[in-house]
Amino acid sequence: MQAMRIVAKIGTASITDDAGMIDDSAIARLADEVATLRTRGDDVVIVSSGAVAAGVAALGMSERPGDMATIQAVSAVGQSRLVEAYNVEFARHGLVGAQLLVDPFDFVRREQYLHLRQTMNRLLELGVVPIVNENDAIANDELRYGDNDRIAALIANSVGADVMVLLTDMDGVFTADPRRDANATLIPFVRSDDPLLSISADAGGSGRGSGGMASKLTSARMASWSGIRSVIARASRQGVLAGSASNELVGTTFEPHERILSARKLWIAFAAEIAGSVVVDDGARRALTDRPNSLLPAGVLRAEGEFESGHVVRIVDDSGEQFARGITSMSSATVADALGHKTSELSAGRSHVIHRDDLVILT
């Protein structure tokens, strides 16, 4: 069997108990799964949540804090304990783990992206198991990614993974919430053009983490648009990683899409915080969706919200339907000044609102 590369993300609820303490048996079980894959010659990257929950428990807090400064401090306390738990369990199998903390700029700025990819590839060449988490302790943007699900998809894209596995406390994706609807049934397979993959991420989950099933669906869509098969499955299922790598139906499997985006465009489309909207006319929408064009001021009807050059914005038609996202080259004030003007009438620095290299069509 040809060696594979697997990215496995595990959520807070799957590696901590109800009090938020790290569940050593859960990490031991995951380490056993990783060891099985490594014995076959497969590469494995772990994306692990749980630092904040572990820090809350270590500090004896009764609940997760609400202010960002405390969350960041608590994360710093919990991160070392989380990695220590992984290293103890990996050592039973003669495996070595490596902590790798990332932030959004690692995927947006090409130099940092290439450096991150080089580091991860070298770790895998050395037989190390990278343990990735968002750098909560020093992140300067309150919303950041909001969860590790989307980070897992970006990491999978970066290392050229064959499969991404999102390990959770559910058996997969159901037709309804099985905790509330006895008739809910598991969806074993989702095709790349299924409307289920169009859902937007929102909050939810156990309360100990920051993601929910909708966030995992967004992550699955990101992986699909990277040409990567993905699986959502129960973390405690025996052989879940090996089964996922072998294309067994161990949960809900998502088919890879023919359309493949770069990590940077995945970040624009799914992971970036949205600063506002640019409303365009029907002609501009057709120009953008029919072929790779930049968005010019002549097709813009108005800007909504306040944003600066370099911010990510939605691109919507006059009915309010979003069909694209992009990094704007103009502030909202500059867009307002340039409305309706032809490119020839504007200065060189105001020739386009969004360059086509910074634009992602979502429909």
mmCIF file of N, CA and C in Angstrom, residues 13-110:
data_model
loop_
_atom_site.group_PDB
_atom_site.id
_atom_site.type_symbol
_atom_site.label_atom_id
_atom_site.label_comp_id
_atom_site.label_asym_id
_atom_site.label_seq_id
_atom_site.Cartn_x
_atom_site.Cartn_y
_atom_site.Cartn_z
ATOM 1 N N ALA A 13 -13.813 18.814 23.087
ATOM 2 C CA ALA A 13 -14.735 17.901 23.769
ATOM 3 C C ALA A 13 -14.264 16.458 23.714
ATOM 4 N N SER A 14 -13.411 16.140 22.740
ATOM 5 C CA SER A 14 -12.964 14.748 22.574
ATOM 6 C C SER A 14 -11.712 14.423 23.373
ATOM 7 N N ILE A 15 -11.009 15.435 23.895
ATOM 8 C CA ILE A 15 -9.788 15.147 24.662
ATOM 9 C C ILE A 15 -9.819 15.736 26.066
ATOM 10 N N THR A 16 -10.964 16.271 26.491
ATOM 11 C CA THR A 16 -11.104 16.749 27.866
ATOM 12 C C THR A 16 -12.376 16.168 28.473
ATOM 13 N N ASP A 17 -12.414 16.116 29.805
ATOM 14 C CA ASP A 17 -13.624 15.643 30.474
ATOM 15 C C ASP A 17 -14.566 16.812 30.720
ATOM 16 N N ASP A 18 -15.674 16.571 31.423
ATOM 17 C CA ASP A 18 -16.672 17.619 31.626
ATOM 18 C C ASP A 18 -16.129 18.792 32.431
ATOM 19 N N ALA A 19 -15.088 18.543 33.243
ATOM 20 C CA ALA A 19 -14.485 19.609 34.041
ATOM 21 C C ALA A 19 -13.420 20.361 33.259
ATOM 22 N N GLY A 20 -13.146 19.908 32.020
ATOM 23 C CA GLY A 20 -12.136 20.559 31.202
ATOM 24 C C GLY A 20 -10.744 19.999 31.380
ATOM 25 N N MET A 21 -10.611 18.996 32.237
ATOM 26 C CA MET A 21 -9.298 18.381 32.443
ATOM 27 C C MET A 21 -8.933 17.530 31.232
ATOM 28 N N ILE A 22 -7.644 17.500 30.900
ATOM 29 C CA ILE A 22 -7.183 16.670 29.797
ATOM 30 C C ILE A 22 -7.469 15.208 30.116
ATOM 31 N N ASP A 23 -8.100 14.521 29.179
ATOM 32 C CA ASP A 23 -8.426 13.105 29.325
ATOM 33 C C ASP A 23 -7.259 12.293 28.754
ATOM 34 N N ASP A 24 -6.417 11.799 29.652
ATOM 35 C CA ASP A 24 -5.229 11.081 29.204
ATOM 36 C C ASP A 24 -5.577 9.841 28.387
ATOM 37 N N SER A 25 -6.697 9.197 28.706
ATOM 38 C CA SER A 25 -7.072 7.992 27.968
ATOM 39 C C SER A 25 -7.441 8.333 26.526
ATOM 40 N N ALA A 26 -8.040 9.511 26.307
ATOM 41 C CA ALA A 26 -8.394 9.925 24.948
ATOM 42 C C ALA A 26 -7.140 10.207 24.121
ATOM 43 N N ILE A 27 -6.165 10.873 24.732
ATOM 44 C CA ILE A 27 -4.915 11.147 24.025
ATOM 45 C C ILE A 27 -4.145 9.854 23.790
ATOM 46 N N ALA A 28 -4.204 8.933 24.752
ATOM 47 C CA ALA A 28 -3.551 7.633 24.578
ATOM 48 C C ALA A 28 -4.163 6.886 23.400
ATOM 49 N N ARG A 29 -5.481 6.948 23.286
ATOM 50 C CA ARG A 29 -6.170 6.269 22.185
ATOM 51 C C ARG A 29 -5.761 6.880 20.840
ATOM 52 N N LEU A 30 -5.668 8.213 20.789
ATOM 53 C CA LEU A 30 -5.250 8.869 19.558
ATOM 54 C C LEU A 30 -3.801 8.514 19.229
ATOM 55 N N ALA A 31 -2.947 8.463 20.235
ATOM 56 C CA ALA A 31 -1.547 8.090 20.013
ATOM 57 C C ALA A 31 -1.447 6.675 19.453
ATOM 58 N N ASP A 32 -2.300 5.774 19.943
ATOM 59 C CA ASP A 32 -2.324 4.407 19.415
ATOM 60 C C ASP A 32 -2.702 4.415 17.935
ATOM 61 N N GLU A 33 -3.691 5.242 17.579
ATOM 62 C CA GLU A 33 -4.132 5.346 16.186
ATOM 63 C C GLU A 33 -2.996 5.881 15.307
ATOM 64 N N VAL A 34 -2.315 6.908 15.794
ATOM 65 C CA VAL A 34 -1.200 7.494 15.039
ATOM 66 C C VAL A 34 -0.088 6.473 14.859
ATOM 67 N N ALA A 35 0.212 5.717 15.918
ATOM 68 C CA ALA A 35 1.273 4.712 15.856
ATOM 69 C C ALA A 35 0.972 3.650 14.801
ATOM 70 N N THR A 36 -0.298 3.248 14.685
ATOM 71 C CA THR A 36 -0.693 2.276 13.664
ATOM 72 C C THR A 36 -0.390 2.802 12.273
ATOM 73 N N LEU A 37 -0.702 4.063 12.031
ATOM 74 C CA LEU A 37 -0.431 4.664 10.720
ATOM 75 C C LEU A 37 1.066 4.797 10.468
ATOM 76 N N ARG A 38 1.806 5.210 11.485
ATOM 77 C CA ARG A 38 3.249 5.374 11.314
ATOM 78 C C ARG A 38 3.920 4.033 11.024
ATOM 79 N N THR A 39 3.406 2.950 11.611
ATOM 80 C CA THR A 39 3.951 1.621 11.340
ATOM 81 C C THR A 39 3.779 1.241 9.879
ATOM 82 N N ARG A 40 2.689 1.726 9.265
ATOM 83 C CA ARG A 40 2.441 1.469 7.840
ATOM 84 C C ARG A 40 3.286 2.366 6.936
ATOM 85 N N GLY A 41 3.967 3.346 7.540
ATOM 86 C CA GLY A 41 4.768 4.271 6.756
ATOM 87 C C GLY A 41 4.064 5.564 6.414
ATOM 88 N N ASP A 42 2.868 5.783 6.968
ATOM 89 C CA ASP A 42 2.108 6.997 6.691
ATOM 90 C C ASP A 42 2.629 8.171 7.517
ATOM 91 N N ASP A 43 2.508 9.381 6.976
ATOM 92 C CA ASP A 43 2.790 10.610 7.720
ATOM 93 C C ASP A 43 1.516 11.082 8.396
ATOM 94 N N VAL A 44 1.643 11.623 9.607
ATOM 95 C CA VAL A 44 0.474 12.103 10.339
ATOM 96 C C VAL A 44 0.772 13.470 10.945
ATOM 97 N N VAL A 45 -0.166 14.394 10.764
ATOM 98 C CA VAL A 45 -0.120 15.691 11.432
ATOM 99 C C VAL A 45 -1.355 15.776 12.325
ATOM 100 N N ILE A 46 -1.158 16.144 13.588
ATOM 101 C CA ILE A 46 -2.268 16.319 14.517
ATOM 102 C C ILE A 46 -2.553 17.802 14.688
ATOM 103 N N VAL A 47 -3.798 18.204 14.505
ATOM 104 C CA VAL A 47 -4.241 19.552 14.853
ATOM 105 C C VAL A 47 -5.104 19.398 16.095
ATOM 106 N N SER A 48 -4.641 19.921 17.204
ATOM 107 C CA SER A 48 -5.293 19.644 18.484
ATOM 108 C C SER A 48 -5.795 20.898 19.172
ATOM 109 N N SER A 49 -7.070 20.885 19.487
ATOM 110 C CA SER A 49 -7.645 21.899 20.365
ATOM 111 C C SER A 49 -7.411 21.459 21.808
ATOM 112 N N GLY A 50 -7.900 22.261 22.756
ATOM 113 C CA GLY A 50 -7.860 21.857 24.151
ATOM 114 C C GLY A 50 -6.992 22.694 25.061
ATOM 115 N N ALA A 51 -6.188 23.627 24.502
ATOM 116 C CA ALA A 51 -5.279 24.397 25.349
ATOM 117 C C ALA A 51 -6.030 25.288 26.334
ATOM 118 N N VAL A 52 -7.067 25.986 25.848
ATOM 119 C CA VAL A 52 -7.813 26.880 26.739
ATOM 120 C C VAL A 52 -8.523 26.077 27.819
ATOM 121 N N ALA A 53 -9.186 24.988 27.429
ATOM 122 C CA ALA A 53 -9.896 24.160 28.415
ATOM 123 C C ALA A 53 -8.932 23.589 29.448
ATOM 124 N N ALA A 54 -7.760 23.150 28.994
ATOM 125 C CA ALA A 54 -6.774 22.610 29.924
ATOM 126 C C ALA A 54 -6.263 23.691 30.871
ATOM 127 N N GLY A 55 -6.099 24.903 30.365
ATOM 128 C CA GLY A 55 -5.656 26.009 31.212
ATOM 129 C C GLY A 55 -6.698 26.406 32.234
ATOM 130 N N VAL A 56 -7.974 26.399 31.828
ATOM 131 C CA VAL A 56 -9.071 26.698 32.755
ATOM 132 C C VAL A 56 -9.048 25.718 33.919
ATOM 133 N N ALA A 57 -8.881 24.427 33.603
ATOM 134 C CA ALA A 57 -8.853 23.410 34.647
ATOM 135 C C ALA A 57 -7.632 23.556 35.543
ATOM 136 N N ALA A 58 -6.462 23.837 34.932
ATOM 137 C CA ALA A 58 -5.223 23.955 35.706
ATOM 138 C C ALA A 58 -5.279 25.124 36.685
ATOM 139 N N LEU A 59 -5.975 26.194 36.281
ATOM 140 C CA LEU A 59 -6.075 27.381 37.137
ATOM 141 C C LEU A 59 -7.251 27.320 38.101
ATOM 142 N N GLY A 60 -8.011 26.246 38.040
ATOM 143 C CA GLY A 60 -9.132 26.068 38.963
ATOM 144 C C GLY A 60 -10.305 26.992 38.696
ATOM 145 N N MET A 61 -10.433 27.471 37.465
ATOM 146 C CA MET A 61 -11.552 28.350 37.115
ATOM 147 C C MET A 61 -12.837 27.538 36.994
ATOM 148 N N SER A 62 -13.943 28.156 37.322
ATOM 149 C CA SER A 62 -15.231 27.459 37.278
ATOM 150 C C SER A 62 -15.816 27.421 35.869
ATOM 151 N N GLU A 63 -15.380 28.331 35.009
ATOM 152 C CA GLU A 63 -15.886 28.364 33.633
ATOM 153 C C GLU A 63 -14.872 29.046 32.721
ATOM 154 N N ARG A 64 -15.088 28.870 31.425
ATOM 155 C CA ARG A 64 -14.216 29.486 30.429
ATOM 156 C C ARG A 64 -14.351 31.012 30.509
ATOM 157 N N PRO A 65 -13.242 31.754 30.563
ATOM 158 C CA PRO A 65 -13.334 33.220 30.651
ATOM 159 C C PRO A 65 -13.910 33.816 29.374
ATOM 160 N N GLY A 66 -14.452 35.042 29.513
ATOM 161 C CA GLY A 66 -15.083 35.686 28.370
ATOM 162 C C GLY A 66 -14.239 36.753 27.708
ATOM 163 N N ASP A 67 -13.237 37.292 28.409
ATOM 164 C CA ASP A 67 -12.425 38.356 27.816
ATOM 165 C C ASP A 67 -11.178 37.778 27.169
ATOM 166 N N MET A 68 -10.758 38.400 26.073
ATOM 167 C CA MET A 68 -9.678 37.845 25.262
ATOM 168 C C MET A 68 -8.355 37.797 26.010
ATOM 169 N N ALA A 69 -8.045 38.797 26.812
ATOM 170 C CA ALA A 69 -6.764 38.806 27.517
ATOM 171 C C ALA A 69 -6.633 37.584 28.426
ATOM 172 N N THR A 70 -7.716 37.259 29.136
ATOM 173 C CA THR A 70 -7.679 36.103 30.033
ATOM 174 C C THR A 70 -7.640 34.801 29.243
ATOM 175 N N ILE A 71 -8.391 34.731 28.152
ATOM 176 C CA ILE A 71 -8.370 33.529 27.315
ATOM 177 C C ILE A 71 -6.956 33.259 26.806
ATOM 178 N N GLN A 72 -6.271 34.332 26.378
ATOM 179 C CA GLN A 72 -4.912 34.158 25.867
ATOM 180 C C GLN A 72 -3.958 33.698 26.970
ATOM 181 N N ALA A 73 -4.103 34.264 28.167
ATOM 182 C CA ALA A 73 -3.252 33.859 29.282
ATOM 183 C C ALA A 73 -3.529 32.402 29.673
ATOM 184 N N VAL A 74 -4.793 32.051 29.713
ATOM 185 C CA VAL A 74 -5.186 30.686 30.071
ATOM 186 C C VAL A 74 -4.679 29.696 29.027
ATOM 187 N N SER A 75 -4.716 30.095 27.763
ATOM 188 C CA SER A 75 -4.217 29.230 26.697
ATOM 189 C C SER A 75 -2.734 28.929 26.874
ATOM 190 N N ALA A 76 -1.969 29.940 27.267
ATOM 191 C CA ALA A 76 -0.540 29.740 27.476
ATOM 192 C C ALA A 76 -0.282 28.726 28.589
ATOM 193 N N VAL A 77 -1.124 28.766 29.619
ATOM 194 C CA VAL A 77 -1.010 27.796 30.717
ATOM 195 C C VAL A 77 -1.343 26.390 30.220
ATOM 196 N N GLY A 78 -2.405 26.286 29.431
ATOM 197 C CA GLY A 78 -2.879 24.972 29.015
ATOM 198 C C GLY A 78 -2.069 24.340 27.903
ATOM 199 N N GLN A 79 -1.467 25.159 27.020
ATOM 200 C CA GLN A 79 -0.770 24.611 25.858
ATOM 201 C C GLN A 79 0.377 23.693 26.257
ATOM 202 N N SER A 80 1.158 24.096 27.241
ATOM 203 C CA SER A 80 2.295 23.261 27.653
ATOM 204 C C SER A 80 1.822 21.939 28.235
ATOM 205 N N ARG A 81 0.708 21.979 28.972
ATOM 206 C CA ARG A 81 0.165 20.749 29.549
ATOM 207 C C ARG A 81 -0.393 19.825 28.474
ATOM 208 N N LEU A 82 -0.977 20.427 27.449
ATOM 209 C CA LEU A 82 -1.533 19.639 26.356
ATOM 210 C C LEU A 82 -0.424 18.903 25.603
ATOM 211 N N VAL A 83 0.636 19.609 25.239
ATOM 212 C CA VAL A 83 1.734 18.987 24.494
ATOM 213 C C VAL A 83 2.452 17.954 25.356
ATOM 214 N N GLU A 84 2.583 18.228 26.650
ATOM 215 C CA GLU A 84 3.210 17.260 27.548
ATOM 216 C C GLU A 84 2.433 15.942 27.544
ATOM 217 N N ALA A 85 1.099 16.036 27.559
ATOM 218 C CA ALA A 85 0.269 14.828 27.544
ATOM 219 C C ALA A 85 0.492 14.039 26.256
ATOM 220 N N TYR A 86 0.593 14.740 25.115
ATOM 221 C CA TYR A 86 0.855 14.055 23.846
ATOM 222 C C TYR A 86 2.232 13.385 23.867
ATOM 223 N N ASN A 87 3.240 14.085 24.350
ATOM 224 C CA ASN A 87 4.590 13.525 24.349
ATOM 225 C C ASN A 87 4.676 12.263 25.197
ATOM 226 N N VAL A 88 3.976 12.243 26.319
ATOM 227 C CA VAL A 88 3.973 11.051 27.180
ATOM 228 C C VAL A 88 3.392 9.859 26.430
ATOM 229 N N GLU A 89 2.282 10.064 25.743
ATOM 230 C CA GLU A 89 1.631 8.950 25.046
ATOM 231 C C GLU A 89 2.376 8.552 23.782
ATOM 232 N N PHE A 90 2.945 9.517 23.061
ATOM 233 C CA PHE A 90 3.735 9.177 21.880
ATOM 234 C C PHE A 90 4.974 8.368 22.267
ATOM 235 N N ALA A 91 5.566 8.693 23.415
ATOM 236 C CA ALA A 91 6.788 8.008 23.843
ATOM 237 C C ALA A 91 6.554 6.516 24.039
ATOM 238 N N ARG A 92 5.350 6.093 24.369
ATOM 239 C CA ARG A 92 5.046 4.665 24.523
ATOM 240 C C ARG A 92 5.278 3.902 23.224
ATOM 241 N N HIS A 93 5.175 4.627 22.100
ATOM 242 C CA HIS A 93 5.346 4.002 20.793
ATOM 243 C C HIS A 93 6.671 4.387 20.129
ATOM 244 N N GLY A 94 7.527 5.053 20.873
ATOM 245 C CA GLY A 94 8.790 5.487 20.305
ATOM 246 C C GLY A 94 8.643 6.629 19.318
ATOM 247 N N LEU A 95 7.554 7.378 19.438
ATOM 248 C CA LEU A 95 7.303 8.509 18.540
ATOM 249 C C LEU A 95 7.681 9.822 19.215
ATOM 250 N N VAL A 96 8.030 10.802 18.399
ATOM 251 C CA VAL A 96 8.399 12.124 18.898
ATOM 252 C C VAL A 96 7.408 13.144 18.363
ATOM 253 N N GLY A 97 6.874 13.953 19.254
ATOM 254 C CA GLY A 97 5.955 15.017 18.862
ATOM 255 C C GLY A 97 6.669 16.352 18.790
ATOM 256 N N ALA A 98 6.089 17.300 18.053
ATOM 257 C CA ALA A 98 6.659 18.647 17.955
ATOM 258 C C ALA A 98 5.525 19.663 17.994
ATOM 259 N N GLN A 99 5.645 20.649 18.887
ATOM 260 C CA GLN A 99 4.630 21.702 18.963
ATOM 261 C C GLN A 99 4.818 22.686 17.822
ATOM 262 N N LEU A 100 3.708 23.025 17.156
ATOM 263 C CA LEU A 100 3.752 23.994 16.054
ATOM 264 C C LEU A 100 2.545 24.911 16.195
ATOM 265 N N LEU A 101 2.791 26.182 16.533
ATOM 266 C CA LEU A 101 1.721 27.156 16.710
ATOM 267 C C LEU A 101 1.639 28.054 15.485
ATOM 268 N N VAL A 102 0.448 28.257 14.966
ATOM 269 C CA VAL A 102 0.279 29.017 13.731
ATOM 270 C C VAL A 102 -0.708 30.160 13.933
ATOM 271 N N ASP A 103 -0.639 31.128 13.018
ATOM 272 C CA ASP A 103 -1.617 32.211 13.002
ATOM 273 C C ASP A 103 -1.994 32.497 11.550
ATOM 274 N N PRO A 104 -3.006 33.322 11.309
ATOM 275 C CA PRO A 104 -3.481 33.541 9.935
ATOM 276 C C PRO A 104 -2.412 33.982 8.949
ATOM 277 N N PHE A 105 -1.457 34.795 9.400
ATOM 278 C CA PHE A 105 -0.449 35.309 8.480
ATOM 279 C C PHE A 105 0.437 34.200 7.914
ATOM 280 N N ASP A 106 0.482 33.055 8.597
ATOM 281 C CA ASP A 106 1.268 31.936 8.088
ATOM 282 C C ASP A 106 0.697 31.388 6.793
ATOM 283 N N PHE A 107 -0.548 31.718 6.502
ATOM 284 C CA PHE A 107 -1.183 31.223 5.281
ATOM 285 C C PHE A 107 -1.428 32.331 4.262
ATOM 286 N N VAL A 108 -1.335 33.582 4.684
ATOM 287 C CA VAL A 108 -1.623 34.715 3.804
ATOM 288 C C VAL A 108 -0.346 35.259 3.173
ATOM 289 N N ARG A 109 0.676 35.412 3.969
ATOM 290 C CA ARG A 109 1.940 35.948 3.476
ATOM 291 C C ARG A 109 2.784 34.811 2.899
ATOM 292 N N ARG A 110 3.105 34.926 1.635
ATOM 293 C CA ARG A 110 3.736 33.810 0.929
ATOM 294 C C ARG A 110 5.033 33.361 1.593
#
